[in-house]
Coordinates of C-alpha atoms in Angstrom, one line a residue:
X1 CA -28.5 -30.4 25.1
X2 CA -26.8 -27.0 25.2
X3 CA -24.2 -28.2 22.7
X4 CA -27.0 -29.4 20.5
X5 CA -28.9 -26.2 20.6
X6 CA -25.6 -24.3 19.7
X7 CA -25.0 -26.8 16.9
X8 CA -28.4 -26.4 15.3
X9 CA -28.5 -22.7 16.0
X10 CA -25.3 -22.2 14.1
X11 CA -26.6 -24.6 11.4
X12 CA -29.6 -22.3 10.8
X13 CA -27.3 -19.3 10.6
X14 CA -25.0 -21.1 8.2
X15 CA -27.9 -22.2 5.9
X16 CA -29.3 -18.7 5.9
X17 CA -25.9 -17.3 4.8
X18 CA -25.4 -19.7 2.0
X19 CA -25.3 -18.1 -1.4
X20 CA -27.5 -19.2 -4.4
X21 CA -24.4 -20.7 -6.2
X22 CA -23.5 -22.7 -3.0
X23 CA -27.0 -24.1 -2.9
X24 CA -26.7 -25.1 -6.6
X25 CA -23.5 -26.9 -5.9
X26 CA -24.9 -28.6 -2.8
X27 CA -28.0 -29.8 -4.8
X28 CA -25.9 -31.0 -7.7
X29 CA -23.7 -33.0 -5.4
X30 CA -26.6 -34.5 -3.5
X31 CA -28.3 -35.4 -6.9
X32 CA -25.1 -37.2 -7.9
X33 CA -25.3 -39.3 -4.8
X34 CA -28.9 -40.3 -5.4
X35 CA -28.2 -41.2 -9.0
X36 CA -25.3 -43.5 -8.2
X37 CA -27.0 -45.4 -5.2
X38 CA -29.8 -47.1 -7.2
X39 CA -27.4 -48.0 -10.0
X40 CA -25.0 -49.5 -7.5
X41 CA -27.7 -51.8 -6.2
X42 CA -28.9 -52.7 -9.8
X43 CA -25.4 -53.5 -11.0
X44 CA -24.6 -55.5 -7.9
X45 CA -27.6 -57.9 -8.6
X46 CA -27.1 -57.9 -12.4
X47 CA -25.8 -61.0 -14.3
X48 CA -25.4 -59.0 -17.5
X49 CA -22.0 -58.8 -19.2
X50 CA -20.5 -55.8 -20.9
X51 CA -17.8 -55.8 -23.6
X52 CA -14.7 -53.6 -22.7
X53 CA -11.6 -53.7 -24.9
X54 CA -12.7 -56.9 -26.7
X55 CA -13.3 -58.6 -23.3
X56 CA -16.5 -59.3 -21.4
X57 CA -16.8 -58.0 -17.8
X58 CA -19.8 -58.7 -15.5
X59 CA -21.8 -55.6 -14.9
X60 CA -21.7 -56.3 -11.2
X61 CA -18.0 -55.4 -11.3
X62 CA -19.0 -51.8 -11.7
X63 CA -21.0 -51.8 -8.5
X64 CA -17.9 -51.3 -6.4
X65 CA -16.9 -48.3 -8.6
X66 CA -20.3 -46.6 -8.1
X67 CA -20.2 -47.4 -4.4
X68 CA -16.8 -45.7 -4.1
X69 CA -18.1 -42.7 -6.0
X70 CA -21.2 -42.3 -3.7
X71 CA -18.9 -42.5 -0.7
X72 CA -16.6 -39.8 -2.2
X73 CA -19.7 -37.7 -2.8
X74 CA -20.6 -38.0 0.9
X75 CA -17.1 -37.0 1.9
X76 CA -17.2 -34.1 -0.4
X77 CA -20.4 -32.9 1.2
X78 CA -18.9 -33.1 4.7
X79 CA -15.7 -31.3 3.7
X80 CA -17.1 -28.5 1.6
X81 CA -20.6 -27.9 3.0
X82 CA -20.0 -27.6 6.8
X83 CA -22.8 -28.4 9.2
X84 CA -25.3 -28.8 6.4
X85 CA -23.2 -31.3 4.6
X86 CA -22.5 -33.2 7.8
X87 CA -26.2 -33.4 8.8
X88 CA -27.2 -34.5 5.3
X89 CA -24.5 -37.3 5.2
X90 CA -25.4 -38.4 8.7
X91 CA -29.0 -38.7 7.8
X92 CA -28.4 -40.6 4.5
X93 CA -25.9 -43.0 6.1
X94 CA -27.9 -43.7 9.2
X95 CA -31.0 -44.6 7.0
X96 CA -28.8 -46.8 4.8
X97 CA -27.3 -48.5 7.8
X98 CA -30.8 -49.1 9.4
X99 CA -32.2 -50.6 6.2
X100 CA -29.1 -52.9 5.7
X101 CA -29.2 -54.0 9.3
X102 CA -33.0 -54.8 9.0
X103 CA -32.1 -56.9 6.0
X104 CA -29.7 -59.0 8.1
X105 CA -31.6 -59.3 11.4
X106 CA -35.2 -59.4 10.1
X107 CA -35.0 -60.9 6.6
X108 CA -31.7 -62.8 7.3
X109 CA -30.2 -61.4 4.1
X110 CA -26.6 -62.3 4.6
X111 CA -25.4 -60.6 1.4
X112 CA -26.4 -57.3 3.1
X113 CA -23.6 -57.9 5.7
X114 CA -20.8 -56.2 3.7
X115 CA -23.0 -53.2 2.8
X116 CA -24.0 -52.9 6.5
X117 CA -20.3 -52.9 7.5
X118 CA -19.5 -50.3 4.9
X119 CA -22.4 -48.1 6.1
X120 CA -21.1 -48.3 9.7
X121 CA -17.6 -47.5 8.6
X122 CA -19.0 -44.5 6.6
X123 CA -20.7 -43.3 9.7
X124 CA -17.5 -43.4 11.7
X125 CA -15.6 -41.8 8.8
X126 CA -18.1 -39.0 8.4
X127 CA -17.9 -38.2 12.1
X128 CA -14.1 -38.3 12.2
X129 CA -13.8 -36.2 9.0
X130 CA -16.2 -33.6 10.4
X131 CA -14.5 -33.4 13.7
X132 CA -11.1 -32.9 11.9
X133 CA -12.6 -30.3 9.7
X134 CA -14.1 -28.4 12.7
X135 CA -10.7 -28.6 14.5
X136 CA -8.9 -27.2 11.4
X137 CA -11.5 -24.4 11.1
X138 CA -11.2 -23.6 14.8
X139 CA -7.4 -23.5 14.5
X140 CA -7.6 -21.3 11.4
X141 CA -10.1 -19.0 13.1
X142 CA -7.8 -18.7 16.2
X143 CA -4.8 -18.0 13.8
X144 CA -6.9 -15.3 11.9
X145 CA -8.0 -13.7 15.2
X146 CA -4.3 -13.5 16.3
X147 CA -3.3 -12.0 12.9
X148 CA -6.2 -9.5 13.2
X149 CA -5.3 -8.5 16.7
X150 CA -1.6 -8.1 15.6
X151 CA -2.7 -6.1 12.6
X152 CA -4.8 -3.8 14.8
X153 CA -1.9 -3.4 17.2
X154 CA 0.4 -2.4 14.4
X155 CA -2.2 -0.1 13.0
X156 CA -2.6 1.6 16.3
X157 CA 1.1 1.8 16.8
X158 CA 1.4 3.4 13.3
X159 CA -1.3 5.9 14.1
X160 CA 0.2 6.8 17.4
X161 CA 3.6 7.2 15.9
X162 CA 2.2 9.4 13.1
X163 CA 0.3 11.6 15.6
X164 CA 3.5 12.0 17.7
X165 CA 5.5 13.0 14.7
X166 CA 2.8 15.4 13.6
X167 CA 2.8 17.0 17.1
X168 CA 6.6 17.3 17.0
X169 CA 6.4 19.1 13.6
X170 CA 3.7 21.5 14.8
X171 CA 5.6 22.2 18.0
X172 CA 8.4 23.7 16.0
X173 CA 6.0 26.5 14.9
X174 CA 4.4 28.1 17.9
X175 CA 1.7 29.6 15.6
X176 CA 0.5 26.3 14.0
X177 CA -0.3 24.1 17.0
X178 CA -2.7 21.4 15.8
X179 CA -2.3 22.3 12.2
X180 CA -1.4 18.8 11.0
X181 CA -4.3 17.2 12.9
X182 CA -6.8 19.7 11.5
X183 CA -5.6 19.3 8.0
X184 CA -5.8 15.5 8.4
X185 CA -9.5 15.8 9.7
X186 CA -10.5 18.2 6.8
X187 CA -8.9 16.0 4.2
X188 CA -10.6 12.9 5.5
X189 CA -13.9 14.6 5.4
X190 CA -13.3 15.9 1.8
X191 CA -12.3 12.4 0.7
X192 CA -15.4 10.9 2.4
X193 CA -17.7 13.3 0.7
X194 CA -16.0 12.7 -2.6
X195 CA -17.0 9.0 -2.3
X196 CA -13.5 7.6 -1.7
X197 CA -13.2 4.1 -0.3
X198 CA -12.3 3.4 3.3
X199 CA -8.8 2.5 2.2
X200 CA -8.4 5.8 0.3
X201 CA -9.8 7.8 3.1
X202 CA -7.4 6.3 5.5
X203 CA -4.4 7.0 3.2
X204 CA -5.6 10.7 2.7
X205 CA -5.8 11.1 6.4
X206 CA -2.3 9.9 7.3
X207 CA -0.7 11.6 4.3
X208 CA -2.3 14.8 5.4
X209 CA -1.2 14.2 9.0
X210 CA 2.4 14.0 7.9
X211 CA 2.3 16.5 5.0
X212 CA 4.5 19.0 6.7
X213 CA 7.1 16.5 8.0
X214 CA 9.8 18.2 5.9
X215 CA 9.6 21.3 8.1
X216 CA 11.8 19.5 10.5
X217 CA 14.7 20.5 8.2
X218 CA 13.6 24.2 8.0
X219 CA 15.3 26.7 10.4
X220 CA 13.1 27.7 13.3
X221 CA 14.0 31.3 12.8
X222 CA 12.4 31.2 9.4
X223 CA 9.4 29.3 10.5
X224 CA 8.6 31.7 13.4
X225 CA 9.6 34.9 11.6
X226 CA 7.1 37.7 12.0
X227 CA 6.2 39.5 8.8
X228 CA 6.9 38.7 5.3
X229 CA 9.6 36.3 4.3
X230 CA 12.5 37.4 2.0
X231 CA 12.8 35.6 -1.4
X232 CA 15.8 33.5 0.0
X233 CA 13.8 32.6 3.1
X234 CA 10.8 31.6 1.0
X235 CA 13.0 29.4 -1.2
X236 CA 14.3 27.8 1.9
X237 CA 10.9 27.0 3.3
X238 CA 9.7 25.6 0.0
X239 CA 12.3 22.9 0.3
X240 CA 10.1 21.3 3.0
X241 CA 8.2 19.5 0.3
X242 CA 11.3 17.8 -1.0
X243 CA 12.7 17.0 2.4
X244 CA 9.3 15.6 3.4
X245 CA 9.4 13.4 0.3
X246 CA 12.9 12.2 1.2
X247 CA 12.0 11.4 4.8
X248 CA 8.8 9.6 4.1
X249 CA 10.2 7.7 1.1
X250 CA 11.9 5.5 3.7
X251 CA 8.5 4.1 4.6
X252 CA 8.3 1.8 1.6
X253 CA 5.1 0.0 2.6
X254 CA 3.1 3.3 2.7
X255 CA 4.2 5.1 -0.6
X256 CA 1.2 7.4 -0.4
X257 CA 2.8 9.3 2.6
X258 CA 5.5 10.9 0.6
X259 CA 3.0 11.8 -2.2
X260 CA 1.2 14.0 0.3
X261 CA 4.4 15.7 1.6
X262 CA 5.8 16.2 -1.9
X263 CA 2.9 17.6 -3.9
X264 CA 0.6 19.4 -1.4
X265 CA 1.8 22.9 -2.6
X266 CA 1.2 22.1 -6.3
X267 CA -1.5 24.2 -7.9
X268 CA -4.1 23.2 -10.3
X269 CA -3.0 25.9 -12.8
X270 CA 0.6 24.8 -12.7
X271 CA 1.9 27.7 -10.6
X272 CA 2.7 25.6 -7.5
X273 CA 5.9 23.9 -6.3
X274 CA 8.2 21.9 -6.2
X275 CA 7.6 20.5 -9.8
X276 CA 4.9 22.9 -11.2
X277 CA 2.5 20.1 -12.0
X278 CA -0.8 21.0 -13.5
X279 CA -4.4 19.7 -13.2
X280 CA -4.9 15.9 -13.2
X281 CA -1.0 15.4 -13.2
X282 CA -1.1 16.3 -9.6
X283 CA -1.7 13.2 -7.5
X284 CA -5.4 13.0 -6.4
X285 CA -4.4 12.7 -2.8
X286 CA -2.3 15.9 -2.9
X287 CA -5.2 17.9 -4.5
X288 CA -7.3 17.0 -1.5
X289 CA -4.7 18.0 1.1
X290 CA -4.0 21.2 -0.9
X291 CA -7.4 22.6 -0.2
X292 CA -7.5 21.4 3.4
X293 CA -4.0 22.9 4.1
X294 CA -4.9 26.3 2.6
X295 CA -8.2 26.4 4.5
X296 CA -6.4 25.7 7.8
X297 CA -3.7 28.3 7.1
X298 CA -6.4 31.0 6.6
X299 CA -8.4 29.9 9.7
X300 CA -5.4 29.9 12.1
X301 CA -3.3 32.6 13.7
X302 CA 0.0 32.9 11.9
X303 CA 3.1 34.9 12.6
X304 CA 2.3 37.4 9.9
X305 CA -1.5 37.7 10.5
X306 CA -4.4 36.7 12.7
X307 CA -7.2 34.3 11.8
X308 CA -9.3 35.4 8.8
X309 CA -13.1 35.8 9.1
X310 CA -15.2 32.9 7.6
X311 CA -16.6 35.1 4.8
X312 CA -13.1 36.1 3.6
X313 CA -11.9 32.5 3.8
X314 CA -14.8 31.3 1.7
X315 CA -14.2 34.0 -0.8
X316 CA -10.5 33.0 -1.1
X317 CA -11.4 29.3 -1.6
X318 CA -14.0 30.3 -4.3
X319 CA -11.3 32.4 -6.1
X320 CA -9.0 29.4 -6.2
X321 CA -11.5 27.2 -7.9
X322 CA -9.7 25.8 -11.0
X323 CA -6.6 27.9 -10.4
X324 CA -5.0 27.1 -7.1
X325 CA -7.4 24.2 -6.2
X326 CA -9.0 21.2 -7.9
X327 CA -12.6 22.5 -8.5
X328 CA -14.2 19.3 -7.3
X329 CA -12.4 19.3 -4.0
X330 CA -12.7 23.1 -3.5
X331 CA -16.4 22.9 -4.0
X332 CA -16.7 20.2 -1.3
X333 CA -14.6 22.5 1.0
X334 CA -17.1 25.3 0.2
X335 CA -20.0 23.0 1.2
X336 CA -18.3 22.3 4.5
X337 CA -17.8 26.0 5.1
X338 CA -21.5 26.7 4.4
X339 CA -22.6 24.0 6.8
X340 CA -20.3 25.4 9.5
X341 CA -22.7 28.1 10.6
X342 CA -21.0 28.7 13.9
X343 CA -17.5 28.8 12.4
X344 CA -16.2 25.9 14.4
X345 CA -13.7 24.8 11.8
X346 CA -11.0 27.0 13.0
X347 CA -8.0 26.9 15.3

């Protein structure tokens, strides 16, 4: 009883989930069956002759063809319409078997014997096909579950590795602890508010998390220097965008990672580095990270200055609209600042 309740419960769920097009296909298939059945009976008892290729063939010869078509239709219902198709076929075949069996045992209609045997065979075939179909679906479901678990495991491993690498980068600069994580969170929120897809948001997040990976190649003396950098030192630190691109280019399955590292210091007016790209030529992902990176730089303690107050930070972001920053993403950053009444978006 429990199995029956589970079966019919899942049948109701399956029927409710069927799309209109699936219903149309189901009804067309069912109609095809009910069209062939009466003609099968009619042809079987007909003595008429039909001319085919200059030869005469009894119409009753086509009864077997129509019978085969009706059986194929039943198999199609079982294979392609799940529990609904199985229940429909079982109902049709059981009714047909009972009627034929009555013809033999009550009316002693011996010609019904082959049809009864075919109906019984159809019943067994339907049950076996359905059981096989269920077994295949179960096996496929288990395989998909294993693949999903493996994918989740790999995704978690990737995230943990990215976080560990980001922490290693930040640890090199004693003044920027947590910088990469904060930039990643701000970038993700900007992407979300900009209406990006889940996939795009995820890509923005990880690209931002690793945007400073190239600083691994920069001298710690330069990174932690107090005060203004010399032109030579600034040229050296600018190389972190190229080194970051070179490092992350090795991750060929996630090409978006090196885009963030390479272009996050480009400016909307073309005055950035390393390539001096302008406007829409700067990759969309990098334009998001650029705003988030600048915001966190201003709201964190650095070797050359302390955290800036929120009003000044907002003013600097506003000044950069259309010059340093993409106006669209800078305006979203301004919205986030205005909502942050307690100035929690800071180091």
